[in-house]
Structures are given as structure tokens and as C-alpha cells.
Coordinates of C-alpha atoms in Angstrom, one line a residue:
M1 CA -11.6 -4.0 -6.9
L2 CA -8.7 -5.1 -9.2
I3 CA -10.1 -8.6 -10.2
E4 CA -13.6 -9.7 -9.4
E5 CA -13.7 -12.2 -6.6
K6 CA -16.0 -14.6 -8.5
L7 CA -13.5 -14.8 -11.3
L8 CA -10.6 -15.4 -8.9
M9 CA -12.7 -18.2 -7.1
S10 CA -13.4 -19.8 -10.5
Y11 CA -9.6 -20.2 -11.0
G12 CA -9.2 -21.8 -7.5
A13 CA -8.7 -18.9 -5.2
E14 CA -9.3 -19.3 -1.5
V15 CA -10.4 -16.8 1.1
E16 CA -8.3 -16.4 4.3
D17 CA -9.1 -14.5 7.5
L18 CA -5.9 -13.1 9.1
D19 CA -5.4 -11.8 12.7
P20 CA -3.7 -8.5 13.3
S21 CA 0.2 -8.8 13.0
Y22 CA -0.2 -12.0 10.9
V23 CA 2.8 -12.3 8.6
I24 CA 1.6 -13.0 5.1
F25 CA 5.1 -13.3 3.6
D26 CA 8.6 -12.4 4.8
E27 CA 11.3 -10.4 3.0
G28 CA 13.4 -12.9 1.1
S29 CA 10.7 -15.5 0.5
T30 CA 9.5 -16.6 -2.9
P31 CA 6.2 -15.3 -4.3
K32 CA 3.7 -18.1 -4.6
Y33 CA 0.3 -16.4 -4.6
Y34 CA -1.7 -13.5 -5.9
Y35 CA -3.2 -11.7 -2.9
Q36 CA -6.2 -9.3 -3.0
I37 CA -7.6 -7.6 0.1
I38 CA -11.3 -8.1 0.7
K39 CA -11.4 -6.4 4.1
G40 CA -8.8 -4.7 6.4
R41 CA -5.4 -3.4 5.7
I42 CA -1.9 -4.8 5.1
K43 CA 1.4 -3.0 5.7
L44 CA 4.5 -3.5 3.6
N45 CA 7.6 -2.9 5.6
H46 CA 11.3 -3.4 5.9
Y47 CA 13.7 -3.2 8.8
N48 CA 17.0 -1.3 8.4
D49 CA 20.4 -2.5 9.8
E50 CA 19.5 -0.9 13.2
G51 CA 16.2 -2.7 13.4
K52 CA 14.1 0.4 12.7
E53 CA 10.9 -0.2 10.8
L54 CA 10.4 1.5 7.5
I55 CA 6.8 1.3 6.3
L56 CA 6.7 1.4 2.5
A57 CA 2.9 1.2 2.0
I58 CA -0.3 0.5 3.7
L59 CA -2.7 -1.3 1.4
S60 CA -6.5 -1.5 1.9
K61 CA -9.6 -3.1 0.6
G62 CA -9.6 -3.9 -3.2
L63 CA -5.9 -3.6 -3.6
S64 CA -3.5 -6.4 -4.5
V65 CA -0.3 -7.1 -2.6
C66 CA 3.1 -7.1 -4.4
E67 CA 1.6 -8.7 -7.6
L68 CA 4.4 -7.3 -9.7
L69 CA 6.7 -10.0 -8.3
L70 CA 4.6 -12.7 -9.9
F71 CA 6.0 -11.6 -13.3
I72 CA 9.7 -12.0 -12.4
D73 CA 11.8 -14.5 -10.6
E74 CA 12.8 -12.4 -7.6
K75 CA 12.3 -12.7 -3.8
Y76 CA 10.1 -10.4 -1.8
P77 CA 12.1 -7.2 -0.9
V78 CA 9.5 -6.5 1.9
N79 CA 7.4 -8.1 4.6
A80 CA 3.6 -8.1 4.3
I81 CA 1.8 -8.0 7.7
A82 CA -1.9 -7.8 8.5
F83 CA -2.4 -4.4 10.1
E84 CA -5.7 -5.3 11.7
E85 CA -8.3 -8.1 11.2
T86 CA -8.0 -8.7 7.5
T87 CA -9.5 -10.9 4.9
V88 CA -7.7 -11.8 1.7
I89 CA -8.4 -13.8 -1.4
K90 CA -5.3 -15.7 -2.6
L91 CA -4.7 -17.5 -5.9
P92 CA -1.7 -19.7 -6.6
K93 CA 0.8 -18.1 -9.0
T94 CA 0.3 -20.7 -11.8
D95 CA -3.5 -20.2 -11.7
F96 CA -3.0 -16.4 -11.7
V97 CA -0.9 -16.6 -14.8
R98 CA -3.6 -18.9 -16.5
L99 CA -6.3 -16.4 -15.5
L100 CA -4.4 -13.6 -17.2
D101 CA -3.7 -15.7 -20.3
D102 CA -7.5 -16.5 -20.6
N103 CA -8.5 -12.8 -19.9
P104 CA -6.4 -10.4 -21.8
Q105 CA -8.5 -7.3 -20.7
I106 CA -7.6 -8.1 -17.0
S107 CA -4.0 -8.4 -18.0
R108 CA -4.2 -4.9 -19.6
D109 CA -6.0 -3.6 -16.5
I110 CA -3.2 -4.9 -14.3
N111 CA -0.6 -3.3 -16.5
K112 CA -2.4 0.0 -16.2
F113 CA -2.7 -0.4 -12.4
L114 CA 1.1 -1.3 -12.1
S115 CA 2.0 1.7 -14.2
E116 CA -0.1 4.0 -12.1
R117 CA 1.5 2.6 -8.9
L118 CA 5.0 3.0 -10.3
Y119 CA 4.3 6.5 -11.3
Q120 CA 3.1 7.4 -7.8
K121 CA 6.0 5.6 -6.3
Y122 CA 8.5 7.7 -8.3
I123 CA 6.8 10.9 -7.2
M124 CA 6.9 9.7 -3.6
L125 CA 10.6 8.7 -3.8
E126 CA 11.5 12.1 -5.4
N127 CA 9.7 13.8 -2.5
N128 CA 11.4 11.6 0.1
A129 CA 14.8 12.7 -1.2
S130 CA 13.9 16.2 -0.1
L131 CA 15.6 17.7 3.0
R132 CA 12.3 19.5 3.8
P133 CA 10.0 17.5 6.1
D134 CA 6.8 19.0 4.7
V135 CA 7.7 18.0 1.1
R136 CA 8.4 14.4 2.4
I137 CA 5.1 14.3 4.3
K138 CA 3.1 15.7 1.4
G139 CA 4.6 13.1 -0.9
A140 CA 3.7 10.2 1.4
L141 CA 0.1 11.5 2.0
N142 CA -0.5 12.1 -1.7
Y143 CA 0.8 8.5 -2.4
Q144 CA -1.8 7.1 0.1
K145 CA -4.6 9.2 -1.4
S146 CA -3.6 8.0 -4.9
F147 CA -5.3 4.7 -4.1
S148 CA -8.6 6.4 -3.5
D149 CA -11.3 6.9 -6.2
D150 CA -12.3 10.3 -4.7
Q151 CA -9.5 12.8 -5.3
S152 CA -11.5 15.9 -4.2
Q153 CA -9.9 18.1 -1.5
F154 CA -10.2 16.8 2.1
S155 CA -12.2 13.7 1.0
F156 CA -9.5 11.2 2.0
E157 CA -9.0 10.2 5.7
V158 CA -5.3 9.2 6.0
P159 CA -5.2 5.7 7.6
L160 CA -1.8 6.4 9.3
T161 CA -0.8 7.5 12.7
R162 CA 1.9 10.2 13.1
Q163 CA 4.3 7.4 14.1
Q164 CA 3.5 5.6 10.8
I165 CA 4.0 8.7 8.8
A166 CA 7.4 9.1 10.5
S167 CA 8.3 5.5 9.5
I168 CA 7.3 6.1 5.9
T169 CA 9.2 9.4 5.6
A170 CA 12.2 8.5 7.8
L171 CA 11.5 11.5 10.0
R172 CA 11.2 11.9 13.8
V173 CA 7.6 11.8 15.2
E174 CA 8.1 15.3 16.6
T175 CA 9.1 16.6 13.2
V176 CA 6.0 15.0 11.7
I177 CA 3.7 16.6 14.3
R178 CA 5.2 20.1 13.7
S179 CA 5.0 19.7 9.9
I180 CA 1.4 18.5 10.0
K181 CA 0.4 21.5 12.0
K182 CA 2.2 23.7 9.4
L183 CA 0.5 21.9 6.5
E184 CA -2.9 22.5 8.2
K185 CA -2.2 26.2 8.5
E186 CA -1.2 26.2 4.8
G187 CA -4.5 24.6 3.8
F188 CA -2.9 21.4 2.5
L189 CA -4.8 19.2 5.0
K190 CA -7.4 19.3 7.7
I191 CA -7.3 17.7 11.2
I192 CA -10.7 16.5 12.4
N193 CA -10.8 14.6 15.8
R194 CA -7.0 14.0 15.4
K195 CA -7.5 12.4 12.0
I196 CA -5.8 13.8 9.0
F197 CA -7.8 14.5 5.8
I198 CA -6.3 15.5 2.5

């Protein structure tokens, strides 16, 4: 967990239970809270000019949601939507800043976390620029696994459907299905009961 729940609560955080498809914030809205996931998953998405959904990330338990925007005066460039029944702890921005001022080690931990996320995002963006579908898919799956503590081979169950992988990589579902079968033959991933493990 990024920040201990007890510490967040001591600065005035509240716990919220969210139904599936609940919109936590919209693209273009002003960041007002620090959000950390206690249970469930949240997707960050964007819709292109044709209305097609592009999933940018799926965040799970222990992760924070777009915390980097609490440090700058910009609007959210994405939507955050509960993917399933989800519980979050939320802390107003001013209290979050006070918590960081009072706890420099947590501030350093957040800087490290943000740096790791940016590094992984750069790698994924580089892979997404490839014309090869398998390179795009590997980049997206490795990005998802980068959030896991266990990095051993086939230890991570990818929490995405083939459709969601297509949305992340801007590929057609049929292309994703073919490429995943190819990646399984190459030993990059395993498919167990239709679930992908990397």
C-alpha cells in the first residue's frame, strides 16, 4: 500500500464504497482528492473523436489514482471509473499536501513511485508506437505486471479481457486473440482457463 490507511484517516480521509461503473472523476474536472484503492479496480480511460474507448490503465488494490495531478494546476486528462465493486479512501488535496509536509519519507516514497510509473509508461508508449501487434501487447501486459510485487515468470494473472487489451493497444480484438496465441507458443505467457498469466 502506498500510504497506510491509519495515517490517511488521521489527516481526515474518508472511505467510500463505489458501485461498478461509478465515475470517480471526469476528464476535464479539477483534482480535489487523493484516492487510494482499498478493494476492487478502477480504470482510467479516454474516448477518442469517434467515441472509441481507449483504456490507459487499470488500477487495483493498494494503488493511488492520478495522484501526480495534485502537484500541478491541471485538469484530469482521463476519466476514472470503478471497474467493479470498489472501495477507496479519499483525502482532500489540502490535507494530502499537509500530510506530505509532515512526513518527508512518504513524500520521497511517492516521488519514487511516480518515477517508477513514468518509467514503465515510457516503455509502454514506446512499445505502443510499434507496428507489430505482439510488441504492443507485450508492452501493455508488462506495464500491468509492473504494479505487482511478484515479478517471477507466469506469477501474474492479467486482469484484462481480450477486448480491454485491444482498447489499451488500439488493436482489433481479432488481432489481439491471434497475437496472444502466438505469444503463448513463444513462451512469453500462459493461458490457463482462458486467463492470461505472464
